[in-house]
Short mmCIF file of C-alpha atoms in Angstrom, two decimals:
data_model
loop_
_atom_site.label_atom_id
_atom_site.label_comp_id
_atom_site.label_asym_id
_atom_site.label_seq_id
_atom_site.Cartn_x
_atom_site.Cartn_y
_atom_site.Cartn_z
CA UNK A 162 15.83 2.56 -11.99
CA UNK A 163 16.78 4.82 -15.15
CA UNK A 164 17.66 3.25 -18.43
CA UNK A 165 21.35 3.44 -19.55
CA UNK A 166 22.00 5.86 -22.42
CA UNK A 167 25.59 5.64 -23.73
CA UNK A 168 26.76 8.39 -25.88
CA UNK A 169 29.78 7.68 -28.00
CA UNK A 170 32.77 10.98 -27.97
CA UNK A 171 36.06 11.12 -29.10
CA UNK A 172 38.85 13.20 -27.26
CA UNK A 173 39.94 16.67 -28.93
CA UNK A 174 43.67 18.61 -28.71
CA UNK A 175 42.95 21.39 -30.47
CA UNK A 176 41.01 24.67 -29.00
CA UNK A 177 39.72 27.56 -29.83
CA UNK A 178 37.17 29.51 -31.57
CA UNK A 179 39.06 28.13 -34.57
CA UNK A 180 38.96 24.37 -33.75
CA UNK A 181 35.45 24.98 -32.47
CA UNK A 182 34.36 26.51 -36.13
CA UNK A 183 36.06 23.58 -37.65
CA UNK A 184 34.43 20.96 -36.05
CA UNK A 185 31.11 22.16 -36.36
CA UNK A 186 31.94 22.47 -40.46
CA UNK A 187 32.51 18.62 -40.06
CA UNK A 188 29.38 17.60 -38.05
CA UNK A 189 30.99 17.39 -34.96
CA UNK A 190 29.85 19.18 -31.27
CA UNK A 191 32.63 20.26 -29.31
CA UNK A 192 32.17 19.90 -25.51
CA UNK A 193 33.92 19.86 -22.30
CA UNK A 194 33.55 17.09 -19.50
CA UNK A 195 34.57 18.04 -16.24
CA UNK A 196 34.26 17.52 -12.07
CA UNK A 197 35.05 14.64 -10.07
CA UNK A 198 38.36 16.25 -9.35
CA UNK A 199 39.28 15.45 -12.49
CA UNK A 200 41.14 17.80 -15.20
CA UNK A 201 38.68 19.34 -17.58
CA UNK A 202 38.92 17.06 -20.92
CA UNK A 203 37.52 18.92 -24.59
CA UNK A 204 36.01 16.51 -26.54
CA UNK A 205 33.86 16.65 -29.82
CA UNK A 206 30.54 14.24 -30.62
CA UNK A 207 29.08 13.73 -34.09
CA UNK A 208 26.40 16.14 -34.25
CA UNK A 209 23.85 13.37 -35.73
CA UNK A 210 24.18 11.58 -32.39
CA UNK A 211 23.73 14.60 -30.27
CA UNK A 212 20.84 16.32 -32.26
CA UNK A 213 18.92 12.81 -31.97
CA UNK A 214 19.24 11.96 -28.61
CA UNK A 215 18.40 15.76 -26.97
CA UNK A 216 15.26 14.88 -29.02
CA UNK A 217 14.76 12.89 -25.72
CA UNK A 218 13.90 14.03 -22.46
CA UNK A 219 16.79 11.61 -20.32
CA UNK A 220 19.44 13.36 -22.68
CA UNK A 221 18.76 16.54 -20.59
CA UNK A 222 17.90 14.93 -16.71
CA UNK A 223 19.32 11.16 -16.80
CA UNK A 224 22.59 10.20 -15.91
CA UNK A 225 24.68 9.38 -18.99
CA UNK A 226 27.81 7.02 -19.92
CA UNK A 227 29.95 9.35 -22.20
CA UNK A 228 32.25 6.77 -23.83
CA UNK A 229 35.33 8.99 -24.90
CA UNK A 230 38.01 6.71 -27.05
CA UNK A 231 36.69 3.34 -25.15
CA UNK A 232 35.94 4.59 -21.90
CA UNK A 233 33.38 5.13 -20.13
CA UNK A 234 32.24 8.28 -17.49
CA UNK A 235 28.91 9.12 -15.71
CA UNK A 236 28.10 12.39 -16.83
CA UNK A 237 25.09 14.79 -16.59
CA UNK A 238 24.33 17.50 -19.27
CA UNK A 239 25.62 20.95 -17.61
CA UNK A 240 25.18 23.58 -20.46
CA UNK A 241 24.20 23.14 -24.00
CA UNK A 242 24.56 26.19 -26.91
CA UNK A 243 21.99 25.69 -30.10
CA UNK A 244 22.04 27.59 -33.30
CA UNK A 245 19.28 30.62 -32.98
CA UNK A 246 17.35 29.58 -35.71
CA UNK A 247 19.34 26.39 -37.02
CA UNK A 248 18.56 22.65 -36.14
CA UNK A 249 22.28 22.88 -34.79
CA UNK A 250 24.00 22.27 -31.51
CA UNK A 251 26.92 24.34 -31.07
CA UNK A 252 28.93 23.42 -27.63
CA UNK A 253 28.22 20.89 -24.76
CA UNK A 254 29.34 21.08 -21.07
CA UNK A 255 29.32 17.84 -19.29
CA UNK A 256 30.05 16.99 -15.44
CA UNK A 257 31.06 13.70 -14.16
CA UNK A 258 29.67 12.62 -10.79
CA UNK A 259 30.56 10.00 -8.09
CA UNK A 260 28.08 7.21 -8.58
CA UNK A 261 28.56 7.36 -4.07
CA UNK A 262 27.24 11.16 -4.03
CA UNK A 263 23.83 12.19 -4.22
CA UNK A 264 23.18 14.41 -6.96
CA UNK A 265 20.60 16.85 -7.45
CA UNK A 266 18.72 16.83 -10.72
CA UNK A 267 15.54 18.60 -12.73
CA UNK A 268 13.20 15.88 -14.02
CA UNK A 269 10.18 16.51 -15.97
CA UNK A 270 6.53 15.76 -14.61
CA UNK A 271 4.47 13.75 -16.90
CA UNK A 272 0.59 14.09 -15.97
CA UNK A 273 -1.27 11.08 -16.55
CA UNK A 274 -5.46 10.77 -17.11
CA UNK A 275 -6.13 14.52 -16.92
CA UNK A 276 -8.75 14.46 -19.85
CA UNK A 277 -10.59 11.41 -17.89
CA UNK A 278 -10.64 13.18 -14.58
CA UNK A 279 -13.72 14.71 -13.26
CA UNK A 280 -11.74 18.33 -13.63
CA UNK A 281 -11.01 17.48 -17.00
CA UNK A 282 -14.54 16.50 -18.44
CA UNK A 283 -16.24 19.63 -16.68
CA UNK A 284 -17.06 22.72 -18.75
CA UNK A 285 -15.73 25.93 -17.69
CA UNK A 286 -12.82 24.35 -15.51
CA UNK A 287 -8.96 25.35 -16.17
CA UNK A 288 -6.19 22.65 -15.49
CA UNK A 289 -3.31 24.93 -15.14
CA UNK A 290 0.37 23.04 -14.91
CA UNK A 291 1.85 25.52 -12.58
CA UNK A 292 5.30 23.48 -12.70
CA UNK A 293 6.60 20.50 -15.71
CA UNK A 294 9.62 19.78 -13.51
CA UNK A 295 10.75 19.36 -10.37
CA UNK A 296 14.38 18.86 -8.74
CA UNK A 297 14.91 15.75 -7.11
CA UNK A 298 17.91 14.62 -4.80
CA UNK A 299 19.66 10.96 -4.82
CA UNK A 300 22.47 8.78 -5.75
CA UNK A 301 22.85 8.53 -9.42
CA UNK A 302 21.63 4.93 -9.52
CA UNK A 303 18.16 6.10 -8.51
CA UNK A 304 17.81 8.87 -10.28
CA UNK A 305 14.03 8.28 -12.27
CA UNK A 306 13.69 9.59 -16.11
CA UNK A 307 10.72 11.65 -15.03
CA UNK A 308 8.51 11.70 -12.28
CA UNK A 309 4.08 10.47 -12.78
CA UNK A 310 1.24 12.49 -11.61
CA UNK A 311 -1.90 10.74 -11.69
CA UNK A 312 -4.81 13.37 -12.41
CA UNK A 313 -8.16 10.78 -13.10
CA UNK A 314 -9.26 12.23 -9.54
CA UNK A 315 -8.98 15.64 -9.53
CA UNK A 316 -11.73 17.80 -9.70
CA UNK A 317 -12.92 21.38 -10.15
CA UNK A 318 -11.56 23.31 -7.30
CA UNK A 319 -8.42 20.88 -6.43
CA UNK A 320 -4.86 21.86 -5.89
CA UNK A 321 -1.96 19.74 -6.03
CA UNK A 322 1.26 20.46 -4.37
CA UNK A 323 4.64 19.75 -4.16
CA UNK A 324 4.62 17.38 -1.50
CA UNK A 325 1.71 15.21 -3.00
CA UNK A 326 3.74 13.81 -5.78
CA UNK A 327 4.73 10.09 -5.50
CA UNK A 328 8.54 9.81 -5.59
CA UNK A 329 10.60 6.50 -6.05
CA UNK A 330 12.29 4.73 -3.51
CA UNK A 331 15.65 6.92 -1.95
CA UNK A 332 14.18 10.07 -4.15
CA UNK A 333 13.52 13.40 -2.24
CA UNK A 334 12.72 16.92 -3.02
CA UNK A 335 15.05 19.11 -1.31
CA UNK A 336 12.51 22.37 -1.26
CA UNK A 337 10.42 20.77 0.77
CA UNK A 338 12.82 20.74 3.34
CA UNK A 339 12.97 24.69 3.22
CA UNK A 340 9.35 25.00 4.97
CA UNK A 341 5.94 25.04 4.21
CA UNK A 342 6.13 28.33 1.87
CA UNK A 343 8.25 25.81 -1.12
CA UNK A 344 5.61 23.29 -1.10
CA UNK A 345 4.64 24.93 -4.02
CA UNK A 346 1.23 24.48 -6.48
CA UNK A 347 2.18 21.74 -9.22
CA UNK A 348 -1.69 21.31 -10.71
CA UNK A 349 -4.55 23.13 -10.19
CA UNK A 350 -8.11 23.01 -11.38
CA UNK A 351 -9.80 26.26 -11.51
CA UNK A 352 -13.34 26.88 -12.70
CA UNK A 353 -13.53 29.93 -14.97
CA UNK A 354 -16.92 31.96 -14.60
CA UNK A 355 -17.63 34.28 -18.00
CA UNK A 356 -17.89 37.52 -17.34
CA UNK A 357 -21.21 38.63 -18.73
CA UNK A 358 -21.47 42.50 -20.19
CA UNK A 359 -24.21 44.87 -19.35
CA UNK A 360 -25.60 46.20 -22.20
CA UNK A 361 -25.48 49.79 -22.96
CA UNK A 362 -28.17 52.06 -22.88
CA UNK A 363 -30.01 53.17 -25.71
CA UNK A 364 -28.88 57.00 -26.82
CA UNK A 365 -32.55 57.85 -26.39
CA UNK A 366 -32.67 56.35 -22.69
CA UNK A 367 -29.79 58.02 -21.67
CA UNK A 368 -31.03 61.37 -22.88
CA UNK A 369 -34.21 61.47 -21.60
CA UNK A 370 -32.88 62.02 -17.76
CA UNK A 371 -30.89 64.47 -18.75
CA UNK A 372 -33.19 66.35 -20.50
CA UNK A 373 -35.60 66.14 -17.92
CA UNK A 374 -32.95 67.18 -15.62
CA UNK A 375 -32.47 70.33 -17.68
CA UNK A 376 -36.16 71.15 -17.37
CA UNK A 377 -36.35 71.01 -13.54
CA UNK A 378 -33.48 73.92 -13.81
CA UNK A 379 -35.85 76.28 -15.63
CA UNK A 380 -38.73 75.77 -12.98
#
């Protein structure tokens, strides 16, 4: 089961591109929380506490309590706006969920032991990650931080897929319910031969035939 990650808001009145420029000039986010059948609600977040937690990977595929003014919502992130170049987050879009509905959810892969693995100790071989996340299905209570792949086995020539990956209890991948075509490559471990170049012939060498060619002509 995930950890809890509570993330503190306040609630907002005023809108606008204004508002939204003013906030920011005080360290605060502005965001929106929605869904649930619930009315939309703008809030704003001290910048300080959102730039350190989407440090994180849960910030961005765990389920989160958003404490606005004392209480407290399941939310996941929705839509996030950063800065171009700045270390700055500019708006937030939150949806709540119903803790009784499965949600569906990206989570990243972590790949474990790949420089012990056969694969990874033999020259020549490429480990390619083909995917870093995959979208799970469940109820919010099981949804897992991220999801392990074990690689001390694989070897040159292996492919992992989709439906080899070891999922929690209650956890699913919905695409592999689509068919056999979605049970897509997740690792594979190619081995690389170097092409070798023939060298090019001398100037003289290549001459000579032709030259010898020109000489049958005369005959």
């Amino acid at each position: 089961m995930a950890k809890t990650h509570e993330i503190a808001a306040q609630a907002r009145k005023d809108e606008g591109k204004g508002a939204s420029r003013r906030l920011r000039h005080a360290s605060f986010v502005p965001a929106v929380v929605y869904g649930a059948g619930q009315p939309a609600q703008s809030i704003q977040i001290e910048h300080n506490t959102i730039l350190l937690a989407a440090k994180h990977e849960w910030f961005f595929s765990s389920v989160l309590d958003l404490n606005v003014d004392g209480k407290v919502q399941k939310v996941l992130v929705r839509d996030w706006q950063k800065h171009p170049f700045k270390q700055q987050m500019l708006h937030m879009d939150f949806l709540r969920i119903n803790e009784n509905e499965a949600i569906r959810v990206n989570v990243p892969i972590h790949f474990l032991n790949q420089e012990k693995s056969p694969a990874g100790k033999t020259a020549g071989v490429v480990i390619s990650h083909n995917l870093n996340e995959v979208e799970v299905s469940c109820l919010p209570k099981d949804l897992p931080e991220f999801i392990e792949l074990d690689l001390a086995d694989l070897k040159p020539g292996d492919i992992i897929h989709l439906s080899q990956l070891k999922l929690p209890t209650d956890v699913e991948i919905p695409a592999l319910h689509l068919g056999a075509d979605h049970d897509v490559t997740v690792v594979s471990a190619v081995t690389v031969q170097e092409e070798v170049e023939e060298a090019p012939a001398a100037e003289g060498d290549a001459a000579q035939p032709a030259a010898d060619a020109s000489k049958e002509t005369k005959k």
